[in-house]
Amino acid sequence: MTTILAVLEQRDGALRKGAAELIAAARQLADAQGGTVDALVFGAGAVSGTDALGAAGADRLLAATHADFAHYCPDGIVATVAGIAAGYRAIVTAATATGKDLAPRIAAAIGAPCGMDVTAVSLSGEAIRVVRPVYAGKAIQTLELTGTPVIAVRPAAYPPISAGKTAEAVAVTVPPFTRRLTVTGIAAPEQATIDVTEARVVVSGGRGLGEADKFALLEELAAAFEGDAAVGASRAVVDAGWIGHGAQVGQTGKTVAPELYFAIGISGAIQHLAGMRTARTIVAINRDKDAPIFKVADYGIVGDLFEVVPVLTAAVKAARG
Amino acid sequence: MKIAVLIRRVPDTTAKIVVGSSGTTIDPTGIKFVANPYDEYAIEAAITLTADGGEAVAVAFGPDVVQETLRTALAMGVHRAVHLQGEPAADGLANARVLAEHLRDGGYDLILCGKLAVDDYNQQTGPMLGELLGLPCATSITSLEIADGTAKVMREVEGGTEAAECALPAVLSCDKGLNTPRLPGLKGIMGAKKKPLEVVPVSTGPVLATVVSLAMPPERPAGRIVGEGPDAVAALIEALTSEAKVL
């Protein structure tokens, strides 16, 4: 029996987005041997959004409730998962900031290998094979993992499925644990923005902007997507202090795979391309027609970004009507 | 305060990656190897925290070439270095166990590392060491304050900044934003040659992860220039609407 455990993430009592994608990945692995999927949720009380997990493909909904689980509590989560891990073929988490923090802890606690930031997972006899970008996507590695591997799956790798099940609810015992790390809270940024890794559209700027204030142009273009878009940046402008490092896309920043990526005033250094080359559609705007960014862009406009971007912003607004 | 800083030797981020003849590793020909960029934040933090006393020790697990990278850390200002001489595996846990074995009785108040190494992107060493050593661990920190034996950190999560705290000793993995790493000066580089570098032969135990293959990513199909200047916007919108269907 192939039973897969999907460890889900919540914030402020609500399931984080990406849960359905993670269940889809677990489902695919379980179905390969007629197995089942358990979804495991941690909270200080009931977690909203979990009633949809059956429809997303989970057979059982395991709830671990503890006062310490209001915020992320890695020590308590690891103790709980380690307590039930023996029955599972594999354990999956989302490859988010939290999931990537958690997966190696669980792996070390149960003596299992960890597959990090995985884009595809499959059974291979007694082992499990994972495919993952390395060198920030400049190469693709296939790893074979034995034991009960803990695998952090990229949120965009598996689209949600519609299974039409109702998950059976099961309470899970939280064993005694020592809370060594205490998360005291999450501060949201002053303006409500979405993260570049979670946005459907990313509007990135580079040195071509000339100065920090010009990011306002990109913010206006992003705003035209009405909450669907985030502003990103190249390493050069982050290092220059024009924008916070959280916006950096590239090998020493974030790897993004949005549906639509705008590279504006970005020449296309190899380390930047590594972070965005898996975007579905790439648009480049640059005044240098020989800029390397045009080699990876689906659509390019050669021109002065200060002339092109305002027209583009107006056109996007009009097109979305 | 006694601090261990874990260091990896990786290809420079500007390097073009080519798969080697083994089909499981890269071809290192012509590649410049550097200290992992995220490790530089850890090195800088360790030097700053021991500026008024204490000891910062750079530790690297790998073949003999990692001694070059350890010398870089020494040139930046760490006090001494330890080379755990051996071949790391593709299994992050097997490697973390080697490090844990060495660090366990080292009397360290802090163990610092980069949030990930820009070669294998495994991002496992810090959190695994926390578990193996039974120490608190915070990953990908962008700020750090230490007072009265407690570390207060901030880390970026999707859509916000998480604040956390723990008692020392602790394991912390460092992200961009934590500090601005110094460049080694000439005096540092000269001095690094005289600082102690201890070599300790090690080997990994059971390995549960192996590389089946390493391949180049699929090439993106060639795109096209839709036009020049603001007049090209109409053609772009048309392409995004009817071809790419992303608007």
Coordinates of C-alpha atoms in Angstrom, one line a residue:
Chain A
M1 CA 0.0 0.0 0.0
T2 CA 1.4 3.3 -1.0
T3 CA 0.3 6.0 1.4
I4 CA 1.6 9.5 0.9
L5 CA 1.6 12.1 3.7
A6 CA 1.1 15.7 2.5
V7 CA 2.1 18.2 5.3
L8 CA 0.1 21.4 4.6
E9 CA 0.8 24.9 5.6
Q10 CA -1.5 27.4 7.3
R11 CA -1.2 31.0 8.3
D12 CA -3.6 32.8 10.7
G13 CA -5.9 29.8 10.8
A14 CA -6.4 29.5 7.1
L15 CA -4.8 27.0 4.7
R16 CA -2.1 28.6 2.5
K17 CA -2.6 28.5 -1.2
G18 CA -0.8 25.7 -2.9
A19 CA -2.4 23.0 -0.8
A20 CA -4.4 21.6 -3.7
E21 CA -1.3 21.5 -5.9
L22 CA 0.6 19.5 -3.2
I23 CA -2.3 17.1 -2.8
A24 CA -2.3 16.7 -6.6
A25 CA 1.4 15.7 -6.5
A26 CA 0.8 13.3 -3.6
R27 CA -2.2 11.8 -5.4
Q28 CA -0.2 11.1 -8.6
L29 CA 2.5 9.3 -6.5
A30 CA -0.2 7.3 -4.6
D31 CA -2.2 6.4 -7.6
A32 CA 0.9 4.8 -9.3
Q33 CA 0.4 1.9 -6.8
G34 CA -3.2 2.2 -5.9
G35 CA -2.4 4.0 -2.6
T36 CA -4.0 6.7 -0.6
V37 CA -3.2 10.3 0.4
D38 CA -3.3 11.7 3.9
A39 CA -3.3 15.5 4.3
L40 CA -1.9 16.7 7.6
V41 CA -2.8 20.2 9.0
F42 CA -1.4 21.9 12.0
G43 CA -3.3 24.6 13.9
A44 CA -4.2 26.1 17.2
G45 CA -7.8 25.4 16.4
A46 CA -9.8 24.5 13.3
V47 CA -8.1 25.6 10.0
S48 CA -10.3 27.1 7.3
G49 CA -10.1 25.8 3.8
T50 CA -9.5 22.1 4.8
D51 CA -13.1 21.1 3.8
A52 CA -12.0 21.4 0.2
L53 CA -9.1 18.9 0.5
G54 CA -11.2 15.8 -0.3
A55 CA -12.3 17.4 -3.5
A56 CA -8.6 18.1 -4.2
G57 CA -7.7 14.4 -3.8
A58 CA -7.0 13.7 -0.1
D59 CA -8.5 10.5 1.3
R60 CA -8.0 11.5 4.9
L61 CA -7.7 14.8 6.7
L62 CA -5.3 14.5 9.7
A63 CA -5.6 17.4 12.1
A64 CA -2.9 18.1 14.8
T65 CA -4.1 20.8 17.2
H66 CA -1.9 22.5 19.8
A67 CA -1.8 26.0 21.3
D68 CA 1.8 26.4 19.9
F69 CA 0.6 25.8 16.3
A70 CA -1.0 29.3 15.9
H71 CA 2.3 30.3 14.3
Y72 CA 4.7 28.0 12.4
C73 CA 6.2 25.7 15.0
P74 CA 8.9 23.5 13.4
D75 CA 9.8 21.6 16.5
G76 CA 6.2 20.5 17.2
I77 CA 5.5 19.7 13.6
V78 CA 8.6 17.6 13.3
A79 CA 7.8 15.7 16.5
T80 CA 4.2 15.0 15.3
V81 CA 5.3 13.9 11.8
A82 CA 8.1 11.7 13.2
G83 CA 5.5 10.0 15.4
I84 CA 3.4 8.8 12.5
A85 CA 6.0 8.7 9.7
A86 CA 6.6 4.9 9.8
G87 CA 3.4 4.1 7.9
Y88 CA 4.2 6.2 4.9
R89 CA 5.9 5.6 1.6
A90 CA 6.9 9.3 1.2
I91 CA 6.2 12.7 2.9
V92 CA 5.6 15.8 0.8
T93 CA 5.7 19.5 1.7
A94 CA 5.3 22.5 -0.6
A95 CA 8.6 24.1 -1.6
T96 CA 7.7 27.4 0.0
A97 CA 9.8 29.3 2.5
T98 CA 8.2 27.4 5.3
G99 CA 8.0 24.0 3.4
K100 CA 11.7 24.2 2.5
D101 CA 12.5 25.0 6.1
L102 CA 10.5 22.0 7.3
A103 CA 11.3 19.2 4.9
P104 CA 15.0 18.8 5.9
R105 CA 14.1 18.9 9.6
I106 CA 11.6 16.0 9.1
A107 CA 14.1 14.1 7.0
A108 CA 16.8 14.4 9.6
A109 CA 14.4 13.5 12.4
I110 CA 13.4 10.2 10.7
G111 CA 16.7 9.5 9.0
A112 CA 15.4 9.9 5.5
P113 CA 16.8 11.6 2.4
C114 CA 15.3 14.9 1.4
G115 CA 14.4 16.0 -2.2
M116 CA 14.3 19.8 -2.3
D117 CA 12.4 22.0 -4.7
V118 CA 11.2 19.2 -6.9
T119 CA 9.3 19.7 -10.1
A120 CA 8.4 16.0 -10.8
V121 CA 8.2 12.9 -8.7
S122 CA 7.6 9.3 -9.6
L123 CA 8.0 5.8 -8.2
S124 CA 11.0 3.8 -9.4
G125 CA 10.8 0.3 -8.1
E126 CA 11.5 0.5 -4.3
A127 CA 12.9 4.0 -4.7
I128 CA 11.4 7.4 -5.6
R129 CA 12.8 9.5 -8.3
V130 CA 12.6 13.3 -8.2
V131 CA 13.5 15.8 -10.8
R132 CA 14.8 19.2 -9.7
P133 CA 16.5 22.2 -11.1
V134 CA 20.0 22.8 -9.8
Y135 CA 22.4 25.7 -10.5
A136 CA 19.3 27.8 -10.4
G137 CA 17.8 26.0 -13.3
K138 CA 20.9 26.0 -15.5
A139 CA 20.8 22.2 -15.2
I140 CA 18.2 19.5 -14.2
Q141 CA 19.1 16.8 -11.8
T142 CA 17.3 13.5 -11.4
L143 CA 17.8 11.9 -7.9
E144 CA 16.9 8.5 -6.7
L145 CA 15.8 8.5 -3.0
T146 CA 15.3 5.4 -0.8
G147 CA 13.7 5.0 2.6
T148 CA 10.8 7.2 3.3
P149 CA 11.9 10.4 1.5
V150 CA 10.7 13.8 2.4
I151 CA 10.1 15.8 -0.7
A152 CA 9.5 19.6 -1.1
V153 CA 7.4 20.0 -4.3
R154 CA 7.4 23.3 -6.2
P155 CA 3.9 24.8 -6.0
A156 CA 3.5 25.3 -9.7
A157 CA 4.7 21.8 -10.7
Y158 CA 1.4 20.0 -10.3
P159 CA -1.9 21.6 -11.2
P160 CA -4.8 21.0 -8.8
I161 CA -7.1 18.0 -9.7
S162 CA -10.8 17.5 -9.0
A163 CA -11.3 14.2 -7.3
G164 CA -14.8 14.7 -5.9
K165 CA -14.0 12.9 -2.6
T166 CA -14.8 13.8 1.0
A167 CA -11.8 13.4 3.2
E168 CA -12.3 11.4 6.4
A169 CA -11.4 13.5 9.4
V170 CA -8.9 12.0 11.9
A171 CA -7.4 13.7 14.9
V172 CA -3.6 13.2 15.3
T173 CA -1.9 13.1 18.7
V174 CA 0.8 15.7 19.2
P175 CA 3.5 14.1 21.2
P176 CA 5.4 16.1 23.9
F177 CA 8.0 18.3 22.3
T178 CA 10.5 21.0 23.2
R179 CA 9.8 24.3 21.5
R180 CA 13.4 25.3 20.7
L181 CA 12.4 28.0 18.1
T182 CA 9.5 30.4 18.8
V183 CA 7.9 32.2 15.9
T184 CA 6.5 35.4 17.4
G185 CA 4.6 36.8 14.5
I186 CA 4.5 37.7 10.8
A187 CA 4.7 41.3 9.8
A188 CA 3.0 42.1 6.5
P189 CA 4.7 44.7 4.3
E190 CA 3.3 48.2 4.5
Q191 CA 1.6 47.8 1.2
A192 CA -0.3 44.6 0.6
T193 CA 1.8 43.0 -2.2
I194 CA 2.0 39.5 -3.5
D195 CA 5.3 37.7 -3.5
V196 CA 7.1 37.3 -6.8
T197 CA 7.1 33.6 -6.4
E198 CA 3.3 33.5 -6.0
A199 CA 2.2 36.1 -8.6
R200 CA 0.6 35.1 -11.9
V201 CA 2.4 38.1 -13.5
V202 CA 5.9 39.4 -12.6
V203 CA 7.0 42.8 -13.8
S204 CA 10.8 43.0 -13.3
G205 CA 13.1 46.0 -13.8
G206 CA 16.8 46.3 -14.2
R207 CA 19.5 48.9 -14.6
G208 CA 17.8 50.3 -17.6
L209 CA 15.4 52.1 -15.2
G210 CA 18.3 54.5 -14.4
E211 CA 17.2 55.3 -10.8
A212 CA 15.1 53.9 -7.9
D213 CA 12.2 56.3 -8.4
K214 CA 11.5 54.9 -11.8
F215 CA 10.2 51.6 -10.3
A216 CA 6.9 53.6 -10.0
L217 CA 6.5 52.9 -13.7
L218 CA 6.6 49.2 -13.2
E219 CA 4.3 49.4 -10.2
E220 CA 1.8 51.1 -12.4
L221 CA 2.1 48.3 -15.0
A222 CA 1.8 45.7 -12.2
A223 CA -1.3 47.5 -10.8
A224 CA -2.9 47.2 -14.3
F225 CA -3.1 43.5 -13.6
E226 CA -5.4 44.2 -10.5
G227 CA -3.7 42.2 -7.8
D228 CA -2.3 39.5 -10.1
A229 CA 1.1 41.0 -10.5
A230 CA 4.3 41.5 -8.4
V231 CA 7.3 43.7 -9.1
G232 CA 10.6 42.0 -9.4
A233 CA 14.2 43.1 -10.1
S234 CA 17.6 42.1 -11.3
R235 CA 20.5 41.7 -9.0
A236 CA 22.2 44.9 -10.1
V237 CA 19.4 47.1 -8.9
V238 CA 18.9 45.2 -5.7
D239 CA 22.6 45.6 -4.9
A240 CA 22.3 49.3 -5.8
G241 CA 19.6 49.5 -3.1
W242 CA 16.8 50.7 -5.5
I243 CA 14.4 47.9 -4.3
G244 CA 14.4 45.4 -1.4
H245 CA 16.2 42.0 -1.9
G246 CA 12.8 40.2 -1.6
A247 CA 12.2 41.3 -5.2
Q248 CA 15.4 39.8 -6.6
V249 CA 14.9 37.3 -9.4
G250 CA 17.9 35.1 -10.3
Q251 CA 20.4 32.7 -9.0
T252 CA 21.1 34.5 -5.8
G253 CA 17.5 35.6 -5.5
K254 CA 14.2 34.0 -6.2
T255 CA 13.3 31.5 -8.9
V256 CA 9.9 32.3 -10.4
A257 CA 7.7 30.6 -13.0
P258 CA 4.8 33.0 -13.6
E259 CA 2.4 32.8 -16.5
L260 CA 3.7 36.1 -17.8
Y261 CA 7.1 37.7 -17.1
F262 CA 8.1 41.2 -18.1
A263 CA 11.8 41.9 -18.2
I264 CA 12.1 45.7 -18.5
G265 CA 15.5 47.3 -18.9
I266 CA 17.1 44.0 -18.0
S267 CA 20.0 42.9 -20.2
G268 CA 19.6 39.2 -19.3
A269 CA 22.7 38.2 -17.3
I270 CA 23.0 34.4 -17.1
Q271 CA 22.3 34.5 -13.3
H272 CA 19.0 36.4 -13.9
L273 CA 17.9 34.1 -16.8
A274 CA 18.4 31.2 -14.4
G275 CA 15.7 32.6 -12.1
M276 CA 13.0 33.2 -14.7
R277 CA 13.5 31.0 -17.7
T278 CA 10.6 28.7 -16.8
A279 CA 8.1 31.5 -17.0
R280 CA 5.4 30.5 -19.5
T281 CA 5.5 33.7 -21.5
I282 CA 8.4 36.1 -21.4
V283 CA 8.2 39.7 -22.7
A284 CA 11.4 41.8 -22.9
I285 CA 11.6 45.6 -23.4
N286 CA 15.1 46.9 -23.9
R287 CA 16.7 49.6 -26.0
D288 CA 19.6 47.3 -27.0
K289 CA 18.4 44.9 -29.7
D290 CA 21.4 42.7 -29.0
A291 CA 20.6 42.3 -25.3
P292 CA 20.7 38.5 -24.3
I293 CA 17.3 38.8 -22.8
F294 CA 15.8 38.8 -26.3
K295 CA 17.2 35.3 -26.8
V296 CA 14.9 33.8 -24.1
A297 CA 11.9 36.2 -24.6
D298 CA 8.8 35.1 -26.5
Y299 CA 8.0 38.6 -27.5
G300 CA 10.4 41.6 -27.5
I301 CA 10.0 45.3 -28.0
V302 CA 13.2 47.2 -28.9
G303 CA 12.8 50.8 -27.5
D304 CA 13.0 53.3 -24.8
L305 CA 11.2 51.8 -21.8
F306 CA 10.1 55.2 -20.6
E307 CA 8.2 55.6 -23.8
V308 CA 7.0 52.0 -24.1
V309 CA 5.9 51.1 -20.6
P310 CA 3.2 53.9 -20.0
V311 CA 1.6 53.0 -23.4
L312 CA 1.8 49.3 -22.4
T313 CA 0.2 50.0 -19.0
A314 CA -2.7 51.8 -20.7
A315 CA -3.1 49.0 -23.2
V316 CA -3.2 46.3 -20.6
K317 CA -5.9 48.2 -18.7
A318 CA -7.9 48.6 -21.9
A319 CA -7.4 44.9 -22.9
R320 CA -8.5 43.7 -19.5
G321 CA -11.4 46.2 -19.7
Chain B
M1 CA 31.4 33.8 21.6
K2 CA 32.6 30.8 19.6
I3 CA 31.1 30.5 16.1
A4 CA 31.4 27.9 13.4
V5 CA 30.8 29.1 9.8
L6 CA 30.1 26.3 7.3
I7 CA 31.4 27.0 3.8
R8 CA 30.9 25.5 0.4
R9 CA 32.9 26.0 -2.8
V10 CA 30.6 26.5 -5.8
P11 CA 30.8 27.7 -9.4
D12 CA 30.6 31.4 -9.8
T13 CA 27.0 32.4 -10.6
T14 CA 28.1 33.9 -13.9
A15 CA 29.4 30.5 -15.0
K16 CA 27.9 28.7 -17.9
I17 CA 27.1 25.1 -16.8
V18 CA 27.9 22.1 -19.0
V19 CA 27.2 18.5 -18.1
G20 CA 30.3 16.4 -17.8
S21 CA 31.0 13.1 -19.5
S22 CA 29.8 11.1 -16.4
G23 CA 26.3 12.4 -17.1
T24 CA 25.8 13.0 -13.3
T25 CA 28.1 16.0 -12.6
I26 CA 29.1 19.2 -14.3
D27 CA 32.2 19.7 -16.4
P28 CA 34.4 21.9 -14.3
T29 CA 36.6 23.0 -17.2
G30 CA 37.1 26.7 -17.3
I31 CA 34.8 27.4 -14.4
K32 CA 35.8 29.8 -11.7
F33 CA 34.9 28.5 -8.2
V34 CA 34.1 30.8 -5.4
A35 CA 32.8 30.8 -1.8
N36 CA 29.0 30.2 -2.0
P37 CA 27.5 33.8 -2.1
Y38 CA 25.1 33.0 0.8
D39 CA 28.0 31.7 3.0
E40 CA 29.5 35.2 2.7
Y41 CA 26.7 36.6 4.8
A42 CA 27.4 33.9 7.4
I43 CA 31.1 34.7 7.3
E44 CA 30.4 38.4 7.7
A45 CA 28.1 37.8 10.6
A46 CA 30.6 35.6 12.3
I47 CA 33.4 38.2 12.0
T48 CA 31.2 41.0 13.2
L49 CA 30.0 39.0 16.2
T50 CA 33.5 38.0 17.3
A51 CA 35.1 41.5 16.7
D52 CA 35.3 42.1 20.4
G53 CA 36.4 38.6 21.4
G54 CA 35.7 35.0 20.8
E55 CA 36.5 32.9 17.8
A56 CA 35.1 32.4 14.3
V57 CA 36.0 29.0 12.8
A58 CA 35.4 28.3 9.1
V59 CA 34.5 24.7 8.4
A60 CA 34.3 23.1 5.0
F61 CA 33.6 19.5 4.0
G62 CA 35.0 18.4 0.6
P63 CA 38.1 17.5 -1.4
D64 CA 41.4 19.4 -1.0
V65 CA 40.4 22.2 -3.3
V66 CA 38.0 23.6 -0.6
Q67 CA 41.1 24.8 1.2
E68 CA 41.2 27.6 -1.3
T69 CA 37.7 28.7 -0.2
L70 CA 38.7 28.3 3.5
R71 CA 41.6 30.7 2.8
T72 CA 39.1 33.2 1.4
A73 CA 37.2 33.1 4.7
L74 CA 40.4 33.4 6.6
A75 CA 41.3 36.4 4.4
M76 CA 38.0 38.0 5.2
G77 CA 38.7 37.7 8.9
V78 CA 37.7 34.3 10.5
H79 CA 40.3 33.2 12.9
R80 CA 41.0 29.6 11.9
A81 CA 39.7 26.9 9.6
V82 CA 38.9 23.2 9.6
H83 CA 38.9 21.1 6.4
L84 CA 36.8 18.0 6.8
Q85 CA 38.6 16.1 4.1
G86 CA 36.4 13.7 2.1
E87 CA 33.8 13.4 -0.7
P88 CA 30.4 14.8 0.0
A89 CA 27.4 12.7 -1.2
A90 CA 24.3 13.8 -3.1
D91 CA 22.4 13.0 0.1
G92 CA 22.2 16.1 2.2
L93 CA 21.6 14.1 5.4
A94 CA 24.7 12.0 4.9
N95 CA 26.7 15.2 4.6
A96 CA 24.9 16.9 7.6
R97 CA 25.8 13.9 9.7
V98 CA 29.5 14.3 8.9
L99 CA 29.3 18.0 9.9
A100 CA 27.2 17.2 13.0
E101 CA 29.8 14.7 14.2
H102 CA 32.5 17.3 14.0
L103 CA 30.5 20.2 15.5
R104 CA 28.8 18.3 18.3
D105 CA 31.6 18.7 20.9
G106 CA 33.1 21.9 19.5
G107 CA 31.6 24.1 22.2
Y108 CA 30.1 26.5 19.6
D109 CA 27.5 29.1 20.6
L110 CA 26.4 29.6 17.1
I111 CA 26.6 27.6 13.9
L112 CA 26.1 29.7 10.8
C113 CA 25.7 28.7 7.2
G114 CA 24.3 30.1 3.9
K115 CA 20.6 29.5 3.3
L116 CA 21.6 27.3 0.3
A117 CA 24.5 26.5 -1.9
V118 CA 24.1 27.8 -5.5
D119 CA 25.2 24.5 -7.0
D120 CA 22.9 21.8 -5.7
Y121 CA 20.3 24.1 -4.2
N122 CA 19.7 21.5 -1.5
Q123 CA 19.0 24.0 1.3
Q124 CA 19.2 21.2 3.9
T125 CA 22.4 21.6 6.0
G126 CA 21.2 24.2 8.5
P127 CA 17.8 22.6 9.4
M128 CA 19.3 19.1 9.4
L129 CA 22.1 20.1 11.8
G130 CA 19.5 21.6 14.1
E131 CA 17.7 18.3 14.3
L132 CA 20.9 16.2 14.5
L133 CA 22.4 18.3 17.3
G134 CA 19.2 19.0 19.1
L135 CA 19.7 22.7 18.7
P136 CA 17.2 25.5 17.8
C137 CA 17.4 26.4 14.1
A138 CA 16.2 29.3 12.1
T139 CA 16.7 29.4 8.3
S140 CA 17.1 32.1 5.7
I141 CA 17.5 34.9 8.2
T142 CA 17.7 38.5 7.1
S143 CA 18.3 40.1 10.5
L144 CA 19.9 38.9 13.7
E145 CA 20.2 40.4 17.2
I146 CA 21.8 38.6 20.0
A147 CA 21.4 39.7 23.6
D148 CA 21.4 37.7 26.9
G149 CA 22.0 34.4 25.2
T150 CA 18.9 34.8 23.0
A151 CA 18.9 35.3 19.2
K152 CA 16.1 37.3 17.6
V153 CA 15.8 36.8 13.9
M154 CA 13.7 37.9 10.9
R155 CA 13.1 35.7 7.9
E156 CA 11.2 36.3 4.7
V157 CA 8.2 34.2 4.0
E158 CA 5.7 34.6 1.1
G159 CA 3.9 37.9 1.6
G160 CA 5.6 38.9 4.9
T161 CA 8.5 38.8 7.3
E162 CA 8.4 36.2 10.1
A163 CA 10.0 37.1 13.5
A164 CA 11.4 34.3 15.6
E165 CA 13.6 33.8 18.6
C166 CA 15.6 31.1 20.2
A167 CA 18.2 30.5 22.9
L168 CA 21.9 29.9 22.1
P169 CA 23.5 27.7 21.1
A170 CA 21.7 27.7 17.8
V171 CA 22.0 27.0 14.1
L172 CA 21.2 29.9 11.7
S173 CA 21.2 29.9 7.9
C174 CA 21.8 33.3 6.4
D175 CA 20.1 35.1 3.5
K176 CA 20.8 38.1 1.4
G177 CA 19.9 41.3 3.4
L178 CA 21.5 40.1 6.7
N179 CA 24.6 42.3 6.1
T180 CA 27.1 43.4 3.4
P181 CA 30.0 41.0 3.2
R182 CA 33.4 42.6 3.3
L183 CA 36.0 42.0 0.5
P184 CA 39.2 40.5 1.7
G185 CA 41.9 43.2 1.8
L186 CA 45.6 42.6 0.9
K187 CA 46.6 42.5 4.5
G188 CA 43.9 39.9 5.1
I189 CA 45.0 37.8 2.2
M190 CA 48.6 37.9 3.3
G191 CA 47.6 37.1 6.9
A192 CA 45.3 34.2 5.8
K193 CA 48.4 32.2 4.8
K194 CA 49.6 32.2 8.4
K195 CA 46.3 31.3 10.1
P196 CA 45.8 27.7 11.2
L197 CA 44.0 25.3 8.9
E198 CA 43.4 21.9 10.4
V199 CA 42.7 18.9 8.1
V200 CA 40.5 16.2 9.5
P201 CA 39.8 13.1 7.3
V202 CA 36.1 12.1 7.3
S203 CA 33.8 9.9 5.4
T204 CA 30.0 9.7 5.0
G205 CA 27.9 6.9 6.4
P206 CA 24.9 5.4 4.6
V207 CA 23.8 7.3 1.5
L208 CA 20.1 7.3 0.6
A209 CA 20.1 9.7 -2.3
T210 CA 22.1 9.2 -5.5
V211 CA 22.2 11.2 -8.7
V212 CA 20.7 9.3 -11.7
S213 CA 21.4 12.0 -14.2
L214 CA 22.2 15.6 -14.8
A215 CA 20.8 17.2 -18.0
M216 CA 20.5 20.6 -19.6
P217 CA 17.1 22.3 -19.3
P218 CA 15.0 22.3 -22.5
E219 CA 15.8 25.3 -24.7
R220 CA 13.0 27.9 -25.0
P221 CA 11.6 28.0 -28.5
A222 CA 12.9 31.1 -30.3
G223 CA 10.8 34.2 -29.8
R224 CA 10.4 37.3 -31.9
I225 CA 10.8 41.0 -31.8
V226 CA 7.3 42.4 -32.3
G227 CA 8.5 45.9 -33.1
E228 CA 10.2 49.0 -32.0
G229 CA 9.1 51.7 -29.6
P230 CA 5.6 52.4 -28.2
D231 CA 4.0 51.7 -31.6
A232 CA 4.8 48.0 -31.0
V233 CA 2.6 47.8 -28.0
A234 CA -0.5 47.0 -30.0
A235 CA 1.2 44.0 -31.7
L236 CA 2.4 42.8 -28.2
I237 CA -1.1 43.0 -26.7
E238 CA -2.5 41.1 -29.7
A239 CA 0.2 38.4 -29.3
L240 CA -0.4 38.1 -25.5
T241 CA -4.2 38.0 -26.0
S242 CA -4.5 35.6 -29.0
E243 CA -1.3 33.6 -29.1
A244 CA -0.1 33.3 -25.5
K245 CA -3.5 33.8 -24.0
V246 CA -2.2 35.3 -20.8
L247 CA -4.1 38.6 -20.6

